[in-house]
Tab-separated table of C-alpha atoms and ligand atoms in Angstrom:
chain	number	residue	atom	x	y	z
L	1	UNK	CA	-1.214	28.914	45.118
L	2	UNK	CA	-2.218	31.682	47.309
L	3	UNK	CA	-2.003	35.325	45.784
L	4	UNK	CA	-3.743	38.580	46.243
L	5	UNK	CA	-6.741	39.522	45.152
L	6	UNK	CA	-7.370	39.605	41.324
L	7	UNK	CA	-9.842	42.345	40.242
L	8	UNK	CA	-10.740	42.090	36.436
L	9	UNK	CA	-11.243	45.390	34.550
L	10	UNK	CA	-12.229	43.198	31.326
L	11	UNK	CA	-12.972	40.059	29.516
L	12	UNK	CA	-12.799	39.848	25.539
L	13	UNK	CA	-13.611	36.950	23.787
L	14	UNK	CA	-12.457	36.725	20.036
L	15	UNK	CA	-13.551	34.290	17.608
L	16	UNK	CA	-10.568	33.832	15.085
L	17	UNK	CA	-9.455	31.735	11.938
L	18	UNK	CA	-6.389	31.086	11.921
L	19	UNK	CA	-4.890	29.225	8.886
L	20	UNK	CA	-2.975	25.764	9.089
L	21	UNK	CA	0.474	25.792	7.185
L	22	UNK	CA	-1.054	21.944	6.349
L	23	UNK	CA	-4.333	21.003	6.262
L	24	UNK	CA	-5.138	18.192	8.998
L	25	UNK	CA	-7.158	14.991	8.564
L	26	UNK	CA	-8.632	12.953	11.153
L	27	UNK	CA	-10.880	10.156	10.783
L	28	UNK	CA	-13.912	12.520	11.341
L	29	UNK	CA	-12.807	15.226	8.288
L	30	UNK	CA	-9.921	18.150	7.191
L	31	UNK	CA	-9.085	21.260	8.765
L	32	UNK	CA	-7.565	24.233	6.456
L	33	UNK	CA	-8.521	27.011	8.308
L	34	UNK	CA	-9.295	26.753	12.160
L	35	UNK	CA	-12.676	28.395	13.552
L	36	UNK	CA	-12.026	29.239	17.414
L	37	UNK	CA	-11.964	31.249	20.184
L	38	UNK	CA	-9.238	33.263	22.243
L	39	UNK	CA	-10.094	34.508	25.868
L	40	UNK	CA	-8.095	37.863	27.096
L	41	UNK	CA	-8.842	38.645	30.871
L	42	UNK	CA	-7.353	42.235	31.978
L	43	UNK	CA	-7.053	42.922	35.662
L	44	UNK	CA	-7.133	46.734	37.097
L	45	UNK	CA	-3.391	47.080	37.686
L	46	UNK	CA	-2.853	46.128	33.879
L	47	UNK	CA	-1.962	42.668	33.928
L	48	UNK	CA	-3.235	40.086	30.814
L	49	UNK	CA	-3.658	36.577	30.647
L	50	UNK	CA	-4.564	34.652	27.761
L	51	UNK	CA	-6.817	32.055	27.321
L	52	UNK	CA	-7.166	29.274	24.267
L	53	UNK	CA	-10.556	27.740	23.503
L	54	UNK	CA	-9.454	25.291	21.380
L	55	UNK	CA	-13.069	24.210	19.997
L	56	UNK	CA	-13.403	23.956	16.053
L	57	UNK	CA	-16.781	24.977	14.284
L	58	UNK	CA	-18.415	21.506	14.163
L	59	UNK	CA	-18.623	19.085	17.155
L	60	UNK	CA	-16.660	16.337	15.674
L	61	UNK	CA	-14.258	16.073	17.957
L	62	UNK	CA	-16.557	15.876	20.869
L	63	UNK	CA	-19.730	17.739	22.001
L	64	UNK	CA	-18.129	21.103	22.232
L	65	UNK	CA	-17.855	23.274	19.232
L	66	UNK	CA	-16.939	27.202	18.448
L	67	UNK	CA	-20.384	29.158	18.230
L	68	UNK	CA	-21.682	27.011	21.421
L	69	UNK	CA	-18.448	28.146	23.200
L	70	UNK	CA	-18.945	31.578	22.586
L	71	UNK	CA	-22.375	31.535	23.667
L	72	UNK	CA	-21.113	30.095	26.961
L	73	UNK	CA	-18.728	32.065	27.827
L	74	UNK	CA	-20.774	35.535	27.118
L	75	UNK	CA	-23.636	33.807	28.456
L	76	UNK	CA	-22.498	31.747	31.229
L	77	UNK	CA	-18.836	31.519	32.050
L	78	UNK	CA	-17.763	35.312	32.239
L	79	UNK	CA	-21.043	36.512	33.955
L	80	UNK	CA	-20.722	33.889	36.931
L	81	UNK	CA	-17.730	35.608	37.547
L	82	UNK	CA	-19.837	38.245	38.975
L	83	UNK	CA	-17.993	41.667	40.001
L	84	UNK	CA	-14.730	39.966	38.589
L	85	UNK	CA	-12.817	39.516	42.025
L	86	UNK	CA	-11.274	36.606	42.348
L	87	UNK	CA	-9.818	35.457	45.685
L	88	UNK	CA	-8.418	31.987	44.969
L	89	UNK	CA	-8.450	29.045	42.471
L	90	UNK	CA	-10.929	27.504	44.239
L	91	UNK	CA	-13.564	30.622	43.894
L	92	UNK	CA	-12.945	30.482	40.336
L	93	UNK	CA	-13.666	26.815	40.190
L	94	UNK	CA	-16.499	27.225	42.294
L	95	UNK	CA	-17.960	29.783	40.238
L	96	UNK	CA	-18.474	27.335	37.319
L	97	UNK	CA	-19.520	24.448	39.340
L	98	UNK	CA	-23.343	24.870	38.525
L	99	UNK	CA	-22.109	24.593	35.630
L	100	UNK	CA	-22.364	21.543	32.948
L	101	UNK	CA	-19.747	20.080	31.082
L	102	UNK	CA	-18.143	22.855	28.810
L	103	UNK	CA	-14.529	22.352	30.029
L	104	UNK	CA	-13.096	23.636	26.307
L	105	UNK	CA	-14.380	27.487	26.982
L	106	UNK	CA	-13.560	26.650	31.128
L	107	UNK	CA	-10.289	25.751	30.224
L	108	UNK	CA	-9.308	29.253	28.130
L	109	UNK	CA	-10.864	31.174	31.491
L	110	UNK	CA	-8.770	29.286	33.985
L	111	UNK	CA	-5.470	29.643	31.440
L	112	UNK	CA	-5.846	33.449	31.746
L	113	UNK	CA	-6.441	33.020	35.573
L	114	UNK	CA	-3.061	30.757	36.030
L	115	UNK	CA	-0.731	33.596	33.711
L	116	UNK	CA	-2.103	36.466	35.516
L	117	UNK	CA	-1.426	34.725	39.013
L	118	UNK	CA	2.089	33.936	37.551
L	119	UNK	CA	2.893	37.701	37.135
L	120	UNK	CA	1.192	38.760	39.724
L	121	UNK	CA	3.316	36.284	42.223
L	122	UNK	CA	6.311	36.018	39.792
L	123	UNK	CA	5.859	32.085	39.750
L	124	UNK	CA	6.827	30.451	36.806
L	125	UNK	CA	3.640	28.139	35.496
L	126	UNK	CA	6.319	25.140	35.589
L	127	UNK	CA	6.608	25.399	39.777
L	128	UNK	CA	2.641	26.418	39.491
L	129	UNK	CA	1.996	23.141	37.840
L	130	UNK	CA	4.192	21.368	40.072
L	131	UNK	CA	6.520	20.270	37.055
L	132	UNK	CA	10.048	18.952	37.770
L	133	UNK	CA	11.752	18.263	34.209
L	134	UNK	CA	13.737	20.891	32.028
L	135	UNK	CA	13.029	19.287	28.801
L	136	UNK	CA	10.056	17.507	27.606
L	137	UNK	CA	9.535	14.804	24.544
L	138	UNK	CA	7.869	16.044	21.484
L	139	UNK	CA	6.417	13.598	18.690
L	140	UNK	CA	4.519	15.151	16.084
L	141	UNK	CA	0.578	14.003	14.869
L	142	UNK	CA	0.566	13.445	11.059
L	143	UNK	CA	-2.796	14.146	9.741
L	144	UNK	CA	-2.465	13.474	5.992
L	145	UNK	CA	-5.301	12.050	3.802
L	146	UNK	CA	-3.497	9.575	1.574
L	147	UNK	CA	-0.675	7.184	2.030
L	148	UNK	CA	1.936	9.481	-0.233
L	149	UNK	CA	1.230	12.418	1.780
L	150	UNK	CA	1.437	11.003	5.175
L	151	UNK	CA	5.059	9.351	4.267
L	152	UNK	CA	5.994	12.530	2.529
L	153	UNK	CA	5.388	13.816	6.225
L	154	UNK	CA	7.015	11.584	8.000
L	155	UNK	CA	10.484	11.474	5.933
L	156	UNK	CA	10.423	15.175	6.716
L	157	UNK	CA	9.610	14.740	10.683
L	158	UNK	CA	12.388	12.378	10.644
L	159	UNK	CA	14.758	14.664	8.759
L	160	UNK	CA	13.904	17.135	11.395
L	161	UNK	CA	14.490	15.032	14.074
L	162	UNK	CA	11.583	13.807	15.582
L	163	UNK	CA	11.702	10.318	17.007
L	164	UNK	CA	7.767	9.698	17.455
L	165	UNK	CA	5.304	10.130	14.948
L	166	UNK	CA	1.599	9.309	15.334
L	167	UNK	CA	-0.148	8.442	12.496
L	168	UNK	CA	-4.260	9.098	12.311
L	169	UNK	CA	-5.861	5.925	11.328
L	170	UNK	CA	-9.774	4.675	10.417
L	171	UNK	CA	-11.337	1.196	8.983
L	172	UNK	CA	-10.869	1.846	5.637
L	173	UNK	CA	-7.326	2.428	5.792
L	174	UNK	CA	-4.835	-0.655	3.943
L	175	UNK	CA	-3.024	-0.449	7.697
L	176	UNK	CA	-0.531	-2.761	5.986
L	177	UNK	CA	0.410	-0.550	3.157
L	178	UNK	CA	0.765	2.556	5.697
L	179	UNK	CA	1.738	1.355	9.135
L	180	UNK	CA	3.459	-1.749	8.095
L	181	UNK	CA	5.487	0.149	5.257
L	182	UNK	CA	6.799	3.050	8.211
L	183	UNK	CA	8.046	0.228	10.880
L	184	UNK	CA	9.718	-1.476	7.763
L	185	UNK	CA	10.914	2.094	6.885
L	186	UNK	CA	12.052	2.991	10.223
L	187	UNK	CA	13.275	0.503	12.628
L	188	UNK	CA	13.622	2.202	15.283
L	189	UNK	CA	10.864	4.872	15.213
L	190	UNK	CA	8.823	5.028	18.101
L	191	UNK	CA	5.328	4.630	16.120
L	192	UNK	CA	1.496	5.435	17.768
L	193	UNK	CA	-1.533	5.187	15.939
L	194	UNK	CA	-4.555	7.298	16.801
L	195	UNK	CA	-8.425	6.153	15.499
L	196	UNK	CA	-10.598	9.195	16.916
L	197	UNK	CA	-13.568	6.951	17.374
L	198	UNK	CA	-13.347	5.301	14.010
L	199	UNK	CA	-13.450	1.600	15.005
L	200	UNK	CA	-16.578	-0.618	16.392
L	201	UNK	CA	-15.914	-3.065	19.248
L	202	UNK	CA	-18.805	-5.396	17.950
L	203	UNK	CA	-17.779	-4.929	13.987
L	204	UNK	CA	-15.501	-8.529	13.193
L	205	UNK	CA	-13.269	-7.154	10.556
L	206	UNK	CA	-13.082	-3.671	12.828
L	207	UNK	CA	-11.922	-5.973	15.408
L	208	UNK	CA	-8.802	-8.077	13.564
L	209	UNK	CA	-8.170	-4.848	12.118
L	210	UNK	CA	-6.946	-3.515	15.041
L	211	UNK	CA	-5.678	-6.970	16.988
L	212	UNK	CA	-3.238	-6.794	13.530
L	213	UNK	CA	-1.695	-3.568	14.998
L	214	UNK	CA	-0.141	-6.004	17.374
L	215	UNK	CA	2.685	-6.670	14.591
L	216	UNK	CA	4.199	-3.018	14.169
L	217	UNK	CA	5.685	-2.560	17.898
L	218	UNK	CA	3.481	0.730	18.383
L	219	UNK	CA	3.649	2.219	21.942
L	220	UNK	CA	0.098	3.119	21.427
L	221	UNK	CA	-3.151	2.755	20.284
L	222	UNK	CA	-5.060	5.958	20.838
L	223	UNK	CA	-9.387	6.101	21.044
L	224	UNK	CA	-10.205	3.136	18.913
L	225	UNK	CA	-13.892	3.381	20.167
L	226	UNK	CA	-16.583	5.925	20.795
L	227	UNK	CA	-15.849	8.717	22.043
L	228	UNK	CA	-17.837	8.519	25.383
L	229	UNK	CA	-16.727	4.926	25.677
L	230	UNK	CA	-14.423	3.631	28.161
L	231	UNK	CA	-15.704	0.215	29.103
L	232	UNK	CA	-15.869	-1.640	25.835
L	233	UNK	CA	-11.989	-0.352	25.338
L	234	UNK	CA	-11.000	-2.206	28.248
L	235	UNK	CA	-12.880	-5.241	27.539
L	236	UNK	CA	-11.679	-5.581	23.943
L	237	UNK	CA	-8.194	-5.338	25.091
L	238	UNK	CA	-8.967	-8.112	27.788
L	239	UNK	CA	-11.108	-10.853	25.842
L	240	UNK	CA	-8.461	-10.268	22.385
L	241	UNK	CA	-5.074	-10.296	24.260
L	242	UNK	CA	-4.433	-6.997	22.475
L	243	UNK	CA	-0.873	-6.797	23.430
L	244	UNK	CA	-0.089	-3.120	22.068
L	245	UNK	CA	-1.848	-0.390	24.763
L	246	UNK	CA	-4.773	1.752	24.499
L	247	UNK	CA	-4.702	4.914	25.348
L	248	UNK	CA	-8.090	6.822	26.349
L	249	UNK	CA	-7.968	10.325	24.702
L	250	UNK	CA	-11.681	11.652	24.316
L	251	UNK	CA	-13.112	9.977	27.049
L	252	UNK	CA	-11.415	11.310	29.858
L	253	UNK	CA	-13.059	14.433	30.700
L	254	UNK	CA	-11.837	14.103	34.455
L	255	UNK	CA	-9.577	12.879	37.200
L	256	UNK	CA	-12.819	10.765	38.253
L	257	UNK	CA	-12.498	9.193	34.435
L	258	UNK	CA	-9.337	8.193	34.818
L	259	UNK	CA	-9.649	6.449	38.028
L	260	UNK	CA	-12.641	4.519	36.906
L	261	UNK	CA	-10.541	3.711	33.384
L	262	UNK	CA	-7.798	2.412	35.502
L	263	UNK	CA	-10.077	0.719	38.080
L	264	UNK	CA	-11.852	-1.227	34.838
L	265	UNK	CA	-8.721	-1.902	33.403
L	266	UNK	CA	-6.982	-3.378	36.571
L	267	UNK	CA	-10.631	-5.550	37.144
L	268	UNK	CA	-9.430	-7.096	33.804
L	269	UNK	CA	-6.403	-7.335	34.572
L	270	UNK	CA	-4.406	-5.724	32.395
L	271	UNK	CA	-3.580	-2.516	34.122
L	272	UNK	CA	-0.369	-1.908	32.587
L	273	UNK	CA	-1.651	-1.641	29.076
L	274	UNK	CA	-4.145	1.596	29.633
L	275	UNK	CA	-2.122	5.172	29.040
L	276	UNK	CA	-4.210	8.241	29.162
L	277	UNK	CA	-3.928	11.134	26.854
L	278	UNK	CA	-4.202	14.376	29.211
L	279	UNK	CA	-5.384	17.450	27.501
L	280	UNK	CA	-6.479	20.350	29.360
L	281	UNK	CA	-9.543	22.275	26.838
L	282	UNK	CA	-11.093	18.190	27.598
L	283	UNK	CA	-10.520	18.097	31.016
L	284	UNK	CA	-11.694	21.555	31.866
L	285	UNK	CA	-8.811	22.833	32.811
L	286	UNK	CA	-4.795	22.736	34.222
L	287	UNK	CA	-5.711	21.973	37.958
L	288	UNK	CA	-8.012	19.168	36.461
L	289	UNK	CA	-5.111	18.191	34.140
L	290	UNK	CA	-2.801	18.144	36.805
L	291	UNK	CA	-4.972	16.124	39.331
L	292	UNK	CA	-4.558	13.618	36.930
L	293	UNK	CA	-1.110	13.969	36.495
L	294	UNK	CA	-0.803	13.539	40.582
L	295	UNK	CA	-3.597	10.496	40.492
L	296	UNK	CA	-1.370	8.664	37.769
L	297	UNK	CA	2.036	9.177	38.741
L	298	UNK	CA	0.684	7.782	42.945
L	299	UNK	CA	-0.417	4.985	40.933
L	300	UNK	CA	1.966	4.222	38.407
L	301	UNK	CA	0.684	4.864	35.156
L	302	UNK	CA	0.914	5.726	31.746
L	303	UNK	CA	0.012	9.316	31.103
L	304	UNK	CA	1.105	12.025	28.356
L	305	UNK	CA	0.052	15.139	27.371
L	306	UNK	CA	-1.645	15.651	23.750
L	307	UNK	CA	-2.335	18.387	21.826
L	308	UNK	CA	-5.383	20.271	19.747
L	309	UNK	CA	-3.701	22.153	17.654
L	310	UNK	CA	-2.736	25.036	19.896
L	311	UNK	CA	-1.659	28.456	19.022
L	312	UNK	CA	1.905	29.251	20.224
L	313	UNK	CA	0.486	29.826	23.852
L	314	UNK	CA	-1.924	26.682	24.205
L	315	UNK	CA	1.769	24.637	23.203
L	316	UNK	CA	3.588	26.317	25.814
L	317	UNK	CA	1.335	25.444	28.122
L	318	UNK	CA	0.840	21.725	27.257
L	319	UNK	CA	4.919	22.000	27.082
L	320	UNK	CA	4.892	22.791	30.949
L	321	UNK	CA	2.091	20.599	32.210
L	322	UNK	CA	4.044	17.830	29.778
L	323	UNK	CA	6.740	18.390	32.420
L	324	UNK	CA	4.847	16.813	35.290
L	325	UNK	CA	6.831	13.704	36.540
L	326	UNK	CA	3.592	11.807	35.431
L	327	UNK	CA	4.253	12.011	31.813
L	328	UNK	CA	6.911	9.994	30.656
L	329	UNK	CA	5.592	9.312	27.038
L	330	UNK	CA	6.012	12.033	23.386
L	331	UNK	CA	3.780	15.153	23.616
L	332	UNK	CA	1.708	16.289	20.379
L	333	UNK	CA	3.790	19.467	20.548
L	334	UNK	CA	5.020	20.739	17.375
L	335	UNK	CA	5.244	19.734	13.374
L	336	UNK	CA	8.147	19.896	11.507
L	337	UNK	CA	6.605	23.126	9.608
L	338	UNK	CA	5.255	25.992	12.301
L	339	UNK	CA	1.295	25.160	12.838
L	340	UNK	CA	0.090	28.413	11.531
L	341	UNK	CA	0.702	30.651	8.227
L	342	UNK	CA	0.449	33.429	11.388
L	343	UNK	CA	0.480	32.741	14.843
L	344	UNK	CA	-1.034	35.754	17.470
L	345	UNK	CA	1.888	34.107	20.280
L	346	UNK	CA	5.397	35.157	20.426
L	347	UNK	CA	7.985	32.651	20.748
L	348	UNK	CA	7.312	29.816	19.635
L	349	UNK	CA	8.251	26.240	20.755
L	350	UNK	CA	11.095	24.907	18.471
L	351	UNK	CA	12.182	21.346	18.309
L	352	UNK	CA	15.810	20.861	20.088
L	353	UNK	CA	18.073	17.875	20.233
L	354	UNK	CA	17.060	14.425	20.711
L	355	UNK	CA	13.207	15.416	19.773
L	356	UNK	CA	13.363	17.528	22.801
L	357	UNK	CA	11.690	21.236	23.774
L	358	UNK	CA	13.380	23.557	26.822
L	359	UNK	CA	10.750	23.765	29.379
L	360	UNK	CA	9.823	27.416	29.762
L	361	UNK	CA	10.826	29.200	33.054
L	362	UNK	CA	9.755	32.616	32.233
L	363	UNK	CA	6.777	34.434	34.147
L	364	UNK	CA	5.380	35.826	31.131
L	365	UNK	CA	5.059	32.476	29.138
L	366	UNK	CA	4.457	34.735	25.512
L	367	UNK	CA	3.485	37.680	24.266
L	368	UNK	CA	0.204	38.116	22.162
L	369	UNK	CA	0.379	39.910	18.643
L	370	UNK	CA	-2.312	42.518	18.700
L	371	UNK	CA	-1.948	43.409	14.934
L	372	UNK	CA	-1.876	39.243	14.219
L	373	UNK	CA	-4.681	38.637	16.200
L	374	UNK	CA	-6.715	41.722	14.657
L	375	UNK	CA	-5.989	40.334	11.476
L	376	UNK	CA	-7.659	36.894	12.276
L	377	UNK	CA	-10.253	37.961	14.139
L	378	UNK	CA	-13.821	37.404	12.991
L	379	UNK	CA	-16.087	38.763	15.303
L	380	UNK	CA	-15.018	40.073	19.012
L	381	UNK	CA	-17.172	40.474	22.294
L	382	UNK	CA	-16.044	42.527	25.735
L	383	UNK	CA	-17.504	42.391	29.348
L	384	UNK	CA	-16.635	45.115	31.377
L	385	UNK	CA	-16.384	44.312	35.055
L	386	UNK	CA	-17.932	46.824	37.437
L	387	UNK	CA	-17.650	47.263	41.229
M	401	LIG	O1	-7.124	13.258	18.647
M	401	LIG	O2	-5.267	13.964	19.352
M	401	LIG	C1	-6.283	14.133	18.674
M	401	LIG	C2	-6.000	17.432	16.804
M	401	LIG	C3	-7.308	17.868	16.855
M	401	LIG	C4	-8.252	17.075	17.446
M	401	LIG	C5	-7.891	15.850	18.000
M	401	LIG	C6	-6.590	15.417	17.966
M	401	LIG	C7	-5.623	16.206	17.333
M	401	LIG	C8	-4.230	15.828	17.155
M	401	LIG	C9	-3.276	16.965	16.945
M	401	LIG	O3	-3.857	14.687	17.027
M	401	LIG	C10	-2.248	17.130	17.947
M	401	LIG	C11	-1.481	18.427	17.801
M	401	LIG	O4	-1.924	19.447	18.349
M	401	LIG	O5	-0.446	18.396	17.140
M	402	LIG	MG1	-6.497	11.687	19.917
């Protein structure tokens, strides 16, 4: 995307809590209140992009967590950036080659970069992204604790009209009693299970736990395994005949990760039964994200786009990425409640007929509430850019 020079006045970073409407359980804890970071790059002729660093304050997830995000980005990300001229993606890319890993805090910078270059070019981020579809497929994440609250959740998705639902699961869940009692429930649902790292591919029971799933027609089984793990995925689908697919979610940091998952998964075999879960804060980035959009669709495979619990802005943008021809499967996009007691991001997504969200064409993909965003703010940092 070629465009003219972009010369930063300013960088802010803002580390915010923002407060779930419902508090969300994984199989590594529950989130009430988020603890995260918001990127706002200004350029001289007064144009803003926005960036989301979706980290939370522990590294539970993966590696990457809020305080060591902060200290990267004041420390790393937003000095390489040197007088604050950028030229091209690829300068900014090549800026933060030297440096390691970090792709949550990369990601927010590179967001900012991709809204200002919309304005600046009038390009909507949908032909940026090189997205073709006007709608996109939402499914909503349940992350409730007990068996009661996660069916109370799902009669309301369904009442709202969402037709996928993905359910968190770990080992010491009765799968039976939960996932067994929603297919009976609902026919027709489509039904994905996600472990976050929960299982181990050389514990027995761990093992028929999971080769059980098998029986509840699920489209997917997301992360069963560790979270750096891809191999051991691939061979437990191969030597049990795991029917149901897995889908790679923290493990895939790259477009080079998913070629190697889908090299080790067609060595076994079973190619068709690997999907990969495509989130941008993991990857490092939307270019990254969409290079692996471009490497799946050329080869045929299962990709969709998931979700971290975004702010109004991070959704939009999953929304158009999730528009790629690549992704064919249900987006983590939205909850039947709004995410947040009080969003900083003007609109945001609502669900629309058949579990369906309009793609955004607009140049300016939201606005940002300054008096919401003071509100939530704990603690705020600015870089001025001098030349
Ligand atoms: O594993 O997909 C995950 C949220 C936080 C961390 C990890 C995950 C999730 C979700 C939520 O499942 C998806 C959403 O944003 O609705
Ligand atoms: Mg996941």
């Amino acid at each position: 995307m070629k465009h003219d020079p972009i010369r930063l006045q300013s960088a802010a970073v803002y580390h915010i809590r923002p407060v779930l409407t419902v508090p969300f359980t994984t199989s590594f804890g529950t989130e009430r209140e988020r603890d995260t970071v918001l990127v706002i790059l200004r350029t001289a002729d007064g144009l803003e992009g926005y960036g989301e660093c979706t980290t939370s304050d522990a590294p539970l997830y993966n590696e990457e967590f809020t305080e060591g995000a902060i200290a990267v980005l004041n420390r790393f990300l937003l000095p390489a950036l040197g007088h604050g001229v950028i030229n091209t993606f690829d300068e900014l890319s090549q800026s933060f080659n030297t440096i390691k890993g970090h792709h949550f805090p990369k990601c927010a910078i590179e967001s900012a970069y991709w809204q200002i270059v919309a304005q600046q070019t009038g390009t909507p981020l949908k032909t940026i992204f090189g997205s073709t579809r006007d709608e996109v497929m939402a499914g909503f994440s349940i992350g409730a604790k007990t068996p009661e609250g996660i069916f109370e959740r799902a009669q309301a998705a369904v009442t709202r009209g969402f037709k996928r639902l993905k359910i968190k699961i770990w080992p010491e869940m009765d799968i039976d009693a939960v996932i067994g009692e929603l297919r009976r429930q609902y026919p027709d649902l489509i039904l994905q299970v996600d472990a976050n790292a929960s299982y181990d591919p050389f514990n027995s029971t761990h093992r028929d736990q999971l080769k059980a799933l098998d029986a509840y027609n699920l489209l997917l089984i997301e992360q069963p395994f560790a979270y750096n793990d891809i191999y051991d995925h691939a061979r437990f689908q191969h030597e049990t005949g795991l029917k149901t697919p897995i889908c790679l979610d923290e493990s895939i940091h790259s477009a080079e990760d998913a070629r190697r998952a889908l090299t080790i998964w067609r060595g076994f075999g079973i190619g068709e039964r690997l999907v990969i879960n495509v989130k941008p804060p993991r990857v490092g980035g939307y270019r990254e994200s969409v290079k692996i959009a471009d490497y799946l669709h050329n080869e045929n495979a299962l990709g969709w786009v998931g979700g971290m619990l975004e702010l109004g802005l991070g959704k939009w943008l999953n929304i158009t990425l999730a528009s790629h021809p690549a992704f064919t499967l249900p987006g983590d996009h939205l909850q039947p409640q709004p995410y947040y007691l009080r969003d900083i991001f003007t609109p945001l997504p609502e669900l629309s007929e058949n579990s369906t969200i309009p793609v955004p064409e607009r140049v300016k993909i939201c606005e940002l509430d300054y008096g919401a965003l003071d509100e939530l703010t704990a603690q705020k940092w600015e870089k001025k850019f001098n030349r």
